[in-house]
Coordinates of C-alpha atoms in Angstrom, one line a residue:
Chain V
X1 CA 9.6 -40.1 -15.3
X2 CA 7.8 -36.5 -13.7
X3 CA 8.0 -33.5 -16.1
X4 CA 10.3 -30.5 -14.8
X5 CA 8.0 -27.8 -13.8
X6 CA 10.6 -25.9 -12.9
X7 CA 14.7 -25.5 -14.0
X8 CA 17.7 -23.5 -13.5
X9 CA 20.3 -24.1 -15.7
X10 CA 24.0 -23.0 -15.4
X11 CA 22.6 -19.6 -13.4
X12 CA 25.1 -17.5 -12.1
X13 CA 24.1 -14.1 -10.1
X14 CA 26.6 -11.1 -9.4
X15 CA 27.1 -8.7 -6.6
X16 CA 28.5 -4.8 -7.2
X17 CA 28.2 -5.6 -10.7
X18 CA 31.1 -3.7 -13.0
X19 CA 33.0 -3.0 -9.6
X20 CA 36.2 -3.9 -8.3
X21 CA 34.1 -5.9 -5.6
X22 CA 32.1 -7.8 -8.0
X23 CA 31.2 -10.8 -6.7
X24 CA 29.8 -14.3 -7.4
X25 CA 26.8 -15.3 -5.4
X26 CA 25.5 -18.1 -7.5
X27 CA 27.7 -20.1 -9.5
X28 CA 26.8 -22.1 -12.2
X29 CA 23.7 -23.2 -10.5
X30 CA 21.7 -26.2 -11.9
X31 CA 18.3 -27.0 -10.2
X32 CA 15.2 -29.1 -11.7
X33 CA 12.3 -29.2 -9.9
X34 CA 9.8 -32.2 -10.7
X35 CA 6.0 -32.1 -10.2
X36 CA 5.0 -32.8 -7.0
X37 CA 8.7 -32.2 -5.5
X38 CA 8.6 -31.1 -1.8
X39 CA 12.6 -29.7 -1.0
X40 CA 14.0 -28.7 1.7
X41 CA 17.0 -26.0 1.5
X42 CA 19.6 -26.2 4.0
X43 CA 22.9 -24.0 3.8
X44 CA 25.2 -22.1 5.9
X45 CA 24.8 -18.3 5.8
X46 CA 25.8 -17.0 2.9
X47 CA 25.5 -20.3 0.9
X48 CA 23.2 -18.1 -1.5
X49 CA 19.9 -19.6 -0.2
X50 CA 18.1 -16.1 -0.2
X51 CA 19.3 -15.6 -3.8
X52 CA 18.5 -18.8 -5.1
X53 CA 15.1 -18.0 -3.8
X54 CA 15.6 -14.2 -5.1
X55 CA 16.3 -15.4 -8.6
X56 CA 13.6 -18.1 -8.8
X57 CA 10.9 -15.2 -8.0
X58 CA 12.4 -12.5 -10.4
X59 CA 13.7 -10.2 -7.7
X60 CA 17.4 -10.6 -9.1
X61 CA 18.1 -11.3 -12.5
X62 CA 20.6 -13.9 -13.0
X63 CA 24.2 -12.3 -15.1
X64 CA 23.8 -15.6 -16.5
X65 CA 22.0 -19.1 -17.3
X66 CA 18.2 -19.8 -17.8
X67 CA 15.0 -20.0 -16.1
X68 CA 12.3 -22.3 -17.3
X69 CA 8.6 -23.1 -16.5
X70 CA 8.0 -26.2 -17.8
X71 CA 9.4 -25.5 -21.3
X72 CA 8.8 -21.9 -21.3
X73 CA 11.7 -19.7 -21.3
X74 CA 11.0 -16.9 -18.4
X75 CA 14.8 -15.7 -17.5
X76 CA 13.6 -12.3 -18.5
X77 CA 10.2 -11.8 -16.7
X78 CA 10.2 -9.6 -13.9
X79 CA 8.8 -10.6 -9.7
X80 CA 5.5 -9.4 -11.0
X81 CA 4.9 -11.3 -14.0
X82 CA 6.5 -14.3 -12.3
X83 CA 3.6 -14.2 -9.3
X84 CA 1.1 -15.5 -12.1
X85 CA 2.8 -18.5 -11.2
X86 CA 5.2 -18.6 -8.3
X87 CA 4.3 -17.8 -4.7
X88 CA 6.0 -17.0 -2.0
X89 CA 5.8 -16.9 2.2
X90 CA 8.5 -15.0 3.7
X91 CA 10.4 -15.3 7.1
X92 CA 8.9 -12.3 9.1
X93 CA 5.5 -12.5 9.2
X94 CA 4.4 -8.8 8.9
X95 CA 6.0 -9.0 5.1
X96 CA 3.3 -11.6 3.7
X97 CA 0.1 -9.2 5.1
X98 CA -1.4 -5.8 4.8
X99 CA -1.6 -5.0 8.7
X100 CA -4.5 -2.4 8.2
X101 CA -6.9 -4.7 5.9
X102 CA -8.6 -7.5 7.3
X103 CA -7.8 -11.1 7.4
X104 CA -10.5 -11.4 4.9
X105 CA -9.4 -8.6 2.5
X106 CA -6.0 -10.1 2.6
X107 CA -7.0 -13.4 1.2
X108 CA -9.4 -12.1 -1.7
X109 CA -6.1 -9.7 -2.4
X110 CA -4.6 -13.1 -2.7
X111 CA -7.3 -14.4 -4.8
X112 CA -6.4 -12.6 -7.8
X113 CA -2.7 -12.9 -7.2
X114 CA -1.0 -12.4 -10.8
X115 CA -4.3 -11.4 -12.0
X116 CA -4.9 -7.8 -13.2
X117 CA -6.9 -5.8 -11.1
X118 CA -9.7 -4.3 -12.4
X119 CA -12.0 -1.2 -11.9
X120 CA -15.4 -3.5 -10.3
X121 CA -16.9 -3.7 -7.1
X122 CA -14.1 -6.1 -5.6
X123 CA -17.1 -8.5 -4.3
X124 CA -16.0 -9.6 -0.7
X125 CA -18.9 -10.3 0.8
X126 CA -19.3 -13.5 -2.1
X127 CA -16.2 -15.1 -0.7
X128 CA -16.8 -15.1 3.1
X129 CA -18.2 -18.3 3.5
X130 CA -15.4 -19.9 1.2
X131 CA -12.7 -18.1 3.3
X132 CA -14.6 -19.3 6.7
X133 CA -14.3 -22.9 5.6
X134 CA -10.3 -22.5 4.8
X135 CA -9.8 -21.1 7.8
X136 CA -11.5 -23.5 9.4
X137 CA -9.6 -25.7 9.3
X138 CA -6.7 -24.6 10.8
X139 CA -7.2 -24.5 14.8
X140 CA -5.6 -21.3 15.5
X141 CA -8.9 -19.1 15.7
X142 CA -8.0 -17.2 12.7
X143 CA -11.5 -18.3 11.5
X144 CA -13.5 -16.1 14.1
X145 CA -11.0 -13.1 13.2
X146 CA -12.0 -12.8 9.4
X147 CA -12.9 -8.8 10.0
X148 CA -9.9 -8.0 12.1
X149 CA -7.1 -5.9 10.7
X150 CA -3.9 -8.2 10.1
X151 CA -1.9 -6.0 12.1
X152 CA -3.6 -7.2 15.0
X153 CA -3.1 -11.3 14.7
X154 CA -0.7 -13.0 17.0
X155 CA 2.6 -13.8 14.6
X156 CA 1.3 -17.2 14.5
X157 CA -2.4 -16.7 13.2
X158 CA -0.5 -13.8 10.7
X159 CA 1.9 -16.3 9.2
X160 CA -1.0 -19.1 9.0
X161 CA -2.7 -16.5 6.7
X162 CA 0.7 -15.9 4.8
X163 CA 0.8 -19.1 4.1
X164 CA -3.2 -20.2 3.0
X165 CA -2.6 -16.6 0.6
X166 CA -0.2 -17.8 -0.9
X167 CA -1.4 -21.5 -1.8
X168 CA -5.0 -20.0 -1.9
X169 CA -4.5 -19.6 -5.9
X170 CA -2.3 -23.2 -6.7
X171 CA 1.0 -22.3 -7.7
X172 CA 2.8 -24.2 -9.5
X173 CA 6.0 -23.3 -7.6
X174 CA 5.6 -22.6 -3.7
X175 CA 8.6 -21.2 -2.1
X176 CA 9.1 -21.0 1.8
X177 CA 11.9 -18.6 2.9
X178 CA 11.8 -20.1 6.7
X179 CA 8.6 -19.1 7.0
X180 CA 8.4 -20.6 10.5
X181 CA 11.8 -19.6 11.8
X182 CA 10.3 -16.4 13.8
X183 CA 7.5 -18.4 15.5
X184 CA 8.2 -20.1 18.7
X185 CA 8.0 -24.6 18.7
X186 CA 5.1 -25.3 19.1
X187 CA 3.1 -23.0 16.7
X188 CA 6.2 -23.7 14.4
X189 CA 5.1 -27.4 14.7
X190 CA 1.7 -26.5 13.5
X191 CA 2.7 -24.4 10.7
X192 CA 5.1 -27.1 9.3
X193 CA 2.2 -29.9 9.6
X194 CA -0.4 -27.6 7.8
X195 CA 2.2 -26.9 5.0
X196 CA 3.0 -30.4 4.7
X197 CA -0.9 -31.3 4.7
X198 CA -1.5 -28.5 2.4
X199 CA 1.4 -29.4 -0.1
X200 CA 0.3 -33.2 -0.5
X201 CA -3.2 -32.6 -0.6
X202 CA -2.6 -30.0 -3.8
X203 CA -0.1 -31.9 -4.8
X204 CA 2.1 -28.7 -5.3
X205 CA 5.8 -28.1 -5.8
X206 CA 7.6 -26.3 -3.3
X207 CA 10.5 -25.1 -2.4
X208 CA 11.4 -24.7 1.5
X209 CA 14.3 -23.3 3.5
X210 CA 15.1 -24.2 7.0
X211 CA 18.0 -24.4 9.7
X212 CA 16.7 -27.1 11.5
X213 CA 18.2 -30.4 10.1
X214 CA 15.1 -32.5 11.4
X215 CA 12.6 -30.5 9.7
X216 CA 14.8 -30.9 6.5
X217 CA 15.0 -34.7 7.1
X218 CA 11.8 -35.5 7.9
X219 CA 9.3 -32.7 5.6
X220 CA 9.0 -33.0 1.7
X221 CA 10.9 -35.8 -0.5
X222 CA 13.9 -34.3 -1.7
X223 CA 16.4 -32.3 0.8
X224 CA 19.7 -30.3 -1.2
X225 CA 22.5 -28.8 0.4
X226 CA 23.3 -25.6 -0.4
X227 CA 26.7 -24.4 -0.4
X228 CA 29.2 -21.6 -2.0
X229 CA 26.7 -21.0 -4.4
X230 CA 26.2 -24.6 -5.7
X231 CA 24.0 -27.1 -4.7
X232 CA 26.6 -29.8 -2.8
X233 CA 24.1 -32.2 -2.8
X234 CA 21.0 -33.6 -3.3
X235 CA 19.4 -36.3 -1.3
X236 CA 16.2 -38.0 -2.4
X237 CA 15.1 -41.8 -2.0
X238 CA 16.5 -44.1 -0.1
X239 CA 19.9 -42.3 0.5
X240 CA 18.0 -39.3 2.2
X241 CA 15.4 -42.1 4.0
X242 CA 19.1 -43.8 5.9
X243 CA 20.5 -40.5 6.9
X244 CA 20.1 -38.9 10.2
X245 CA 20.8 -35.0 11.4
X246 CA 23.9 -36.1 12.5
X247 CA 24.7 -37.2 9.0
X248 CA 23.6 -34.2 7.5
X249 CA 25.5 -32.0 10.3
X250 CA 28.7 -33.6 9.1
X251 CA 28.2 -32.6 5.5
X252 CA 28.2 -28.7 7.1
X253 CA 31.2 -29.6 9.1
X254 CA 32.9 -31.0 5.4
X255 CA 32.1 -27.7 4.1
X256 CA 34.4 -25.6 6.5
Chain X
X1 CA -24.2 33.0 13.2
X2 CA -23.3 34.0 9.0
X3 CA -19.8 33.4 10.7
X4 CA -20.6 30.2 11.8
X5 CA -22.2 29.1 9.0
X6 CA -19.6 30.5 6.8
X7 CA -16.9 28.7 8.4
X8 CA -18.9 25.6 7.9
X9 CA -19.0 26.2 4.2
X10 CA -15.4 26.8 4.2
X11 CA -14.6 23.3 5.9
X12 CA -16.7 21.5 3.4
X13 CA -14.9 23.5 0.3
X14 CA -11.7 22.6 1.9
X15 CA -12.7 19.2 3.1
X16 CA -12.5 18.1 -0.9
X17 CA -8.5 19.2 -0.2
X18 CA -8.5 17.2 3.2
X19 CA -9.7 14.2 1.0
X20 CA -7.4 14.2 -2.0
X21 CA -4.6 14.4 0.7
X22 CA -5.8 11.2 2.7
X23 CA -5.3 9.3 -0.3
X24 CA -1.7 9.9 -0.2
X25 CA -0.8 10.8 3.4
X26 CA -3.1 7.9 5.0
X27 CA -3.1 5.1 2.2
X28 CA -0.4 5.4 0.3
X29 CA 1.8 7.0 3.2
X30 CA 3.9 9.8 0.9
X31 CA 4.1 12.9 2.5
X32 CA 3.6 14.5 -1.0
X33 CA 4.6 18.2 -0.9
X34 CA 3.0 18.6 -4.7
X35 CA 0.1 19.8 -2.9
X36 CA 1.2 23.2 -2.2
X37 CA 1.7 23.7 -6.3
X38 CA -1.2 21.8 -7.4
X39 CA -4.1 23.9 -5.1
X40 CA -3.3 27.1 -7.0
X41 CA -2.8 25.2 -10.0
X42 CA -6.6 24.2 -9.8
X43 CA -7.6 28.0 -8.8
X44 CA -5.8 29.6 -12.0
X45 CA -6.7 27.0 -14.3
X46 CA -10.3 27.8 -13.3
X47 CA -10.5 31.0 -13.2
X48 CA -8.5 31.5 -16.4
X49 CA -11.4 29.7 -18.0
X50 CA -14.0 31.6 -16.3
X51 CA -12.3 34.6 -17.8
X52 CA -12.8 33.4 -20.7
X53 CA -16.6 32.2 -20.4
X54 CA -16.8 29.1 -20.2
X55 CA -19.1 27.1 -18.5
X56 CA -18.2 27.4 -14.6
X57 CA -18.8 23.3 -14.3
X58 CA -16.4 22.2 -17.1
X59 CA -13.9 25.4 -15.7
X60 CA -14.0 23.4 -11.9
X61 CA -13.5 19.8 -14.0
X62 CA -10.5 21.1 -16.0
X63 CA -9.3 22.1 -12.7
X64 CA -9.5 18.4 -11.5
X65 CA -7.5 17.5 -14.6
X66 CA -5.1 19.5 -13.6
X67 CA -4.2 17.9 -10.9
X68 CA -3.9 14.7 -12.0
X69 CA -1.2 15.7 -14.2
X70 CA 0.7 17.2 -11.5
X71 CA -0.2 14.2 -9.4
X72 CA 1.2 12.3 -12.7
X73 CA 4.4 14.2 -12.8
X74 CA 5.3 13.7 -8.9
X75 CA 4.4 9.8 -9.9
X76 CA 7.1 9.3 -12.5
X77 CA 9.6 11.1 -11.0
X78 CA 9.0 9.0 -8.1
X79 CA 8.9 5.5 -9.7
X80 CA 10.4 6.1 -12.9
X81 CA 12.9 8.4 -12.0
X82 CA 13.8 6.9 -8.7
X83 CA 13.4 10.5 -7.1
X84 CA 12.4 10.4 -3.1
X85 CA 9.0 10.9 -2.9
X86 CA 9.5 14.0 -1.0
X87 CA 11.9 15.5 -3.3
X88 CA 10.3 14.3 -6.4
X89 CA 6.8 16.7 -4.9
X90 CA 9.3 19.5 -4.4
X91 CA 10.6 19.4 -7.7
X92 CA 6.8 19.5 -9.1
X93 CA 5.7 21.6 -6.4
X94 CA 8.3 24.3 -7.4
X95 CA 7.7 24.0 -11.3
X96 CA 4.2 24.8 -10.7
X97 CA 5.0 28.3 -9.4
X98 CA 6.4 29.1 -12.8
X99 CA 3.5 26.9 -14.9
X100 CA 0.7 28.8 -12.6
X101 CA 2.3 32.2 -13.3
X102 CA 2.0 31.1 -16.7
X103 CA -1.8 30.2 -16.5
X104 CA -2.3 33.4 -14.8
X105 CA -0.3 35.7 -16.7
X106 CA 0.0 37.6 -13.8
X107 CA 0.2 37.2 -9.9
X108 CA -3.7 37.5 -9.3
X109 CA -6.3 37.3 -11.4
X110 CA -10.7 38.4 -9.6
X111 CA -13.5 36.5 -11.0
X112 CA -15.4 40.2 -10.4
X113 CA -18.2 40.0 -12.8
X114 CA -17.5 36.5 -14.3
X115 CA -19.8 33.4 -13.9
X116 CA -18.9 31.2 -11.6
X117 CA -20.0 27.8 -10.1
X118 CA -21.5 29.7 -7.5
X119 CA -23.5 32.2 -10.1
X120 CA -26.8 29.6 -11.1
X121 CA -29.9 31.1 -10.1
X122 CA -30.4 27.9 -7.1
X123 CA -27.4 28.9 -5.2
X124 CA -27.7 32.8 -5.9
X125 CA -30.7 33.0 -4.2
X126 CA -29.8 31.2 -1.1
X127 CA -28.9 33.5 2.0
X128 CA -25.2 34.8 2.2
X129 CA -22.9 31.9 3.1
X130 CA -25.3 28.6 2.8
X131 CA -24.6 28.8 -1.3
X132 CA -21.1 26.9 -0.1
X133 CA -22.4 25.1 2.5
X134 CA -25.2 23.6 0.0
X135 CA -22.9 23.3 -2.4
X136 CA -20.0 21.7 -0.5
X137 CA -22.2 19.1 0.8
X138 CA -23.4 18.2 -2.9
X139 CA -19.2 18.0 -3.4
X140 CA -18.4 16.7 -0.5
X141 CA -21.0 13.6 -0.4
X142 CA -20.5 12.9 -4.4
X143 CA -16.4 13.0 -3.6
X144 CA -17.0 10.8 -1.4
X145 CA -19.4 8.1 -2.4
X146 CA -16.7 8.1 -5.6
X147 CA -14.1 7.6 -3.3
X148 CA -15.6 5.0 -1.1
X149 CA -16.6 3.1 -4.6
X150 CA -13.1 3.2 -5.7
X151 CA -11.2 1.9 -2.5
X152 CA -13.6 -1.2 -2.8
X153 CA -13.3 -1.7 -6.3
X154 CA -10.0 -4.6 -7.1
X155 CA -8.1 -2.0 -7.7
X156 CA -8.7 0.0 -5.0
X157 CA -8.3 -2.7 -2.7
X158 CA -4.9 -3.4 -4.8
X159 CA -4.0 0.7 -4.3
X160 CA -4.7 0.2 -0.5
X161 CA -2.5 -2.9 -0.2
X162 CA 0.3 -1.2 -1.9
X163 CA 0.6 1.6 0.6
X164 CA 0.1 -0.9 3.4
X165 CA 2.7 -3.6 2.6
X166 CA 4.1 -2.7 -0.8
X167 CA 6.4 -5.9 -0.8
X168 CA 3.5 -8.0 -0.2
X169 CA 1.7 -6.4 -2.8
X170 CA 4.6 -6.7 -5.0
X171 CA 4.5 -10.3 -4.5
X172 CA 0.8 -11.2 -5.5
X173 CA 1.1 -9.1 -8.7
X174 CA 0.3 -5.7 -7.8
X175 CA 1.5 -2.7 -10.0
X176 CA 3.0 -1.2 -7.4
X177 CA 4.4 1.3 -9.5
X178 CA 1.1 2.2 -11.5
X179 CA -0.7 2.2 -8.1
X180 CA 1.2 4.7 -6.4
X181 CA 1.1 7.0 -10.0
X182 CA -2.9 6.4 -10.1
X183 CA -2.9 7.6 -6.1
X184 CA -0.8 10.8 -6.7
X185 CA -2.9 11.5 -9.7
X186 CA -6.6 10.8 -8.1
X187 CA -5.3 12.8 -5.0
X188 CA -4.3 15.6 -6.6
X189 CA -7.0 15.6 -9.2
X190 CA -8.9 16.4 -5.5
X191 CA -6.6 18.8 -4.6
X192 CA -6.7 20.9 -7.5
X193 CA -10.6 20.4 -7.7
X194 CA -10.4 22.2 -3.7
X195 CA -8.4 25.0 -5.2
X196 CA -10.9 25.6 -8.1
X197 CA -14.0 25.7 -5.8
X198 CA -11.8 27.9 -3.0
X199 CA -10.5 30.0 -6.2
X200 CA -14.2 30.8 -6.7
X201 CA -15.6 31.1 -3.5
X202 CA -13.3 33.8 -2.4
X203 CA -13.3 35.6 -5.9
X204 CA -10.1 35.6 -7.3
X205 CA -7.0 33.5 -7.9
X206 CA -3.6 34.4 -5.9
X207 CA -0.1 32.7 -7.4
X208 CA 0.4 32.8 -3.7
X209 CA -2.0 30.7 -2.2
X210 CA -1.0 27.3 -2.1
X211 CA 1.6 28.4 0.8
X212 CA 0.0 26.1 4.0
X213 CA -2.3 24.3 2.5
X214 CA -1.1 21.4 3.1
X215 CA -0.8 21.7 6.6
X216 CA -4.5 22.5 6.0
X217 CA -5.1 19.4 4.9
X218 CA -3.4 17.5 7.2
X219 CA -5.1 18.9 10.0
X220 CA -8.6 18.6 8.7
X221 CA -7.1 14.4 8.8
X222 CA -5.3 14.7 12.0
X223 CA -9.0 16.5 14.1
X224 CA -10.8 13.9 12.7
X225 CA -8.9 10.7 13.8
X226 CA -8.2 12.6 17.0
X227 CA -11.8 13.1 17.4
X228 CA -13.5 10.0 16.1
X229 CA -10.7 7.3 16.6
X230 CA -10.8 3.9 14.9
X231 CA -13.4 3.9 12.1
X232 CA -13.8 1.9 8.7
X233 CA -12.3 3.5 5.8
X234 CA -15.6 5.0 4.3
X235 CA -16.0 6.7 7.8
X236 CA -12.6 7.7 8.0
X237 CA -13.4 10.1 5.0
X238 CA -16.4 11.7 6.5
X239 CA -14.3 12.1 9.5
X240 CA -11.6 14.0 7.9
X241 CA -14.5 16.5 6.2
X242 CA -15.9 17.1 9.8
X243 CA -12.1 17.8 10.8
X244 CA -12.2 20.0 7.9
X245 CA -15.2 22.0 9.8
X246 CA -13.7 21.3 12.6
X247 CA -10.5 23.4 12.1
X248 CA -12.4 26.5 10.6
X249 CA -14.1 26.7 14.1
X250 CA -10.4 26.4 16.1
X251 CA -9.7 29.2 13.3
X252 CA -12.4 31.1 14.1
X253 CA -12.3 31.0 18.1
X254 CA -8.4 31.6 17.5
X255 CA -9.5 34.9 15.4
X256 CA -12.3 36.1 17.8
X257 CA -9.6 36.0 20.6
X258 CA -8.2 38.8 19.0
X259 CA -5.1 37.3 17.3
X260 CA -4.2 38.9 13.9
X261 CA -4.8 37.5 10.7
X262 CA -1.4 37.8 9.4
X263 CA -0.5 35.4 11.9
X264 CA -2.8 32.8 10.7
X265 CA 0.1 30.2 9.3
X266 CA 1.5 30.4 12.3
X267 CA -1.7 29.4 14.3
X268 CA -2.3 26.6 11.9
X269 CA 1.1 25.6 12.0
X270 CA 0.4 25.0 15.9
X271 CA -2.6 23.8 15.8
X272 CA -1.7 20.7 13.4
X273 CA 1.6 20.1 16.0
X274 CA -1.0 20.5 18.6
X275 CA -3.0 17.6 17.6
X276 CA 0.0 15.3 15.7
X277 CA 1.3 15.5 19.3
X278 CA -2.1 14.7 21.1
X279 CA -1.3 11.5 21.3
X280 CA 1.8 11.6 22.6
X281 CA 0.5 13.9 25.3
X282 CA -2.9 11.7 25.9
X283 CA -0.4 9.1 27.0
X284 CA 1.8 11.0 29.6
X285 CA -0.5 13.1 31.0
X286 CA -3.3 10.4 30.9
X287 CA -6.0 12.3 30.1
X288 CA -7.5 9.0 28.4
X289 CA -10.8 9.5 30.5
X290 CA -10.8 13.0 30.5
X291 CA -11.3 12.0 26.1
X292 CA -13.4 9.3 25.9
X293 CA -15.5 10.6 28.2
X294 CA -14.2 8.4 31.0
X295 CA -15.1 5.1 29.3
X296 CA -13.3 2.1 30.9
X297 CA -11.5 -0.3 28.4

């Protein structure tokens, strides 16, 4: 049995708190993440994806229930304090990067992520070489761009750099807010095999949203279904191995 | 010529305001209207304590102080207080009025016979003019070698990525909230130390004469990325003390054409609309080449 890194128990998340439109978003949620667990999200609009992924990152603090790392009790720790540990690549790919500091200043911002930032020389010029070999690897030329502004990337290359910030430091929860939904197929492709590459080789836990049932079916381990603000299921093994899109389009058409 | 050079001295003096201001216009993005309070709060803090005797160096220091407490104030309000950024400088920027008549007692106070920065027996003896141009470059070169060492320490870097993508920042454990309170304060600090050195160099303090400066400031920014472009940060701060210079010579010609000086706020206020809109105009009346000296791209 794989320790929990990660676990939401009974989590429930208001709306227009103390109004007359108060409003449930999450109800009763119950997650538990394992080591090593690749998930994908799927969920209609306004299934409370975005909040589940709010709440796990401290950006909304849940009326109810409890947050743990590991066995650590952190329901009351703010985004901040929560990026010692948690990291995050976001849909739009001008939100993960400072558009007027270079590629290379972004990642060694990223290098002390959840690390207090001190009054020293901020030493750049040390981590060069280690930031040309990372970026090596990826195809994309973001390698020969290391001194260009962010601002100035193609989407693609900028989301690439999102996502190597964010698993630059290992977290030891990853989440992915369709963070490949604004770029077009094929470098969509490339950034789904590069997380998937990335995530195995680190061996890190992550969290990943997505519309498109293949992606769900066929990246990570474990794929839930997100709906009302529950999670209506959650496939692992051989039950999620057998099922095909079609499958998982009827469970959305069972939710209507 | 002592025209010229005096107007040189004068854009150096006023190119520590120019600086203080890029912090927060250019990197952090505020347009903070504190400014306008904190530039005679750094003349009559100084020139109370030169009234007093003491030391002309520690009287231009406290004067930096100063400002970072009015920086301080517009910060919380901001973040703590939840107070739009341009209000929350209002707010301070009109409380100073009263806390500078305060400092002053009354509405202006001459440095006539009082030791000033400008007194020691070095500057004295320079011809009339160059004591603020020598002394402005000292200023204006330790300013900003401080600056440039800060924006590349961690938490400079961390204060840049805040203004630049605050949610990103957020999101790899930046301060946001502390960042943006340490930018108002070091930018003001600047402000106020401009207003102690301009409080000297002139002779007096006025309660009246932060009216403008900030549209001061901004120029001395805006002529420098209008005449030197793209440039790394460092060089981005020597550019906006040459556009310091640079608008004491528009000034100047604008004065020599006859215009009067009462109209002066006026003229600045067209000049800076002049050159925020320069770009705007570059690109419809394409005078690209005519700029950059017909350089193809």
């Amino acid at each position: 049995m794989t320790e929990p890194v990660f676990t939401l128990s009974d989590i429930v998340t208001t709306v227009n708190t103390g109004t007359s439109e108060e409003q449930q978003i999450l109800k009763n949620l119950n997650l538990t993440i394992n080591k090593g667990d690749f998930i994908t999200v799927i969920g209609t609009n306004g299934a409370g994806k975005s909040t589940l992924f709010n709440t796990i990152a401290g950006n909304i603090k849940p009326a109810s229930g409890q947050i743990l790392l590991g066995t650590k009790n952190i329901t009351s720790e703010n985004d901040i304090k929560r990026t010692n540990y948690i990291s995050r690549v976001f849909q739009d790919p001008k939100m993960g990067t400072a558009p007027r500091m270079t590629v290379a200043e972004n990642l060694l911002l990223a290098l002390n992520r959840g690390r207090r930032r001190k009054f020293k020389p901020r030493h750049l010029k040390q981590q060069i070489a280690k930031f040309q070999e990372l970026t090596k690897q990826i195809p994309n030329g973001l390698s020969e761009h290391l001194n260009t502004p962010a601002g100035n990337l193609s989407g693609g290359q900028r989301q690439t750099l999102s996502f190597l910030m964010a698993t630059l430091v290992q977290p030891d929860l990853l989440l992915l807010d369709e963070h490949t939904a604004a770029l077009d197929p094929k470098t969509s492709q490339e950034l789904l095999k590069l997380t998937a590459k990335i995530v195995e080789q680190e061996q890190l836990s992550c969290l990943m949203i997505t519309h498109h049932l293949e992606d769900a079916l066929s990246y990570g381990n474990r794929t839930i279904v997100l709906n009302d603000g529950q999670i209506q299921s959650d496939l692992s093994g051989e039950a999620r191995a057998n099922l095909s899109t079609t499958d998982l389009l009827t469970y959305f058409n069972d939710l209507e | 010529m002592t025209i010229i050079v005096s107007a040189i001295g004068q854009g150096l003096l006023w190119g520590v305001l120019g600086l203080g201001l890029f912090l927060s216009f250019r990197i952090l993005d505020f347009p903070d209207m504190t400014v306008e309070g904190t530039f005679p709060m750094g003349a009559s803090v100084t020139v109370i304590c030169l009234v007093h005797g003491i030391n002309p160096l520690l009287a231009t220091l406290f004067a930096f102080l100063a400002g970072t407490l009015a920086g301080l104030a517009t910060g919380l309000l901001y973040t703590k207080g939840k107070i739009p950024i341009l209000l929350a400088g209002i707010l301070v920027m009109t409380s100073l009025y009263s806390i500078n008549l305060r400092i002053l007692t009354k509405a202006n106070v001459s440095l006539i016979g009082k030791d000033t920065i400008f007194s020691s027996h070095f500057l004295a003896s320079l011809p009339a003019s160059f004591d603020s141009v020598v002394l402005g470059v000292i200023l204006v070169v330790v300013s900003i070698c401080l600056l440039a060492f800060f924006l590349n320490t961690e938490l400079g870097q961390a204060f840049i990525a805040t203004g630049d993508n605050e949610k990103m920042a957020r999101s790899l454990g930046i301060q946001t909230d502390r960042m943006k309170i340490l930018g108002l304060m070091v930018s003001n600090g600047f402000i106020g130390l401009a207003g102690g050195l301009i409080a000297q160099n002139n002779g007096y303090a006025d309660i009246s004469m932060g009216i403008g400066t900030i549209v001061i400031g901004l120029a001395a920014i805006i002529i420098g990325e209008v005449v030197f472009g793209n440039l790394s940060l460092t060089a981005r701060l020597i550019a906006v003390v040459i556009g310091s210079i640079f608008y004491r010579f528009v000034i100047l010609i604008v004065l020599s054409l006859g215009f009067n000086a009462n109209d002066l706020k006026l003229i600045s206020a067209i000049i800076l609309a002049f050159c925020l809109m320069l770009p705007t105009l570059r690109k419809s009346l394409r005078l690209n080449t005519l700029f950059e000296g017909g350089r193809t791209k």
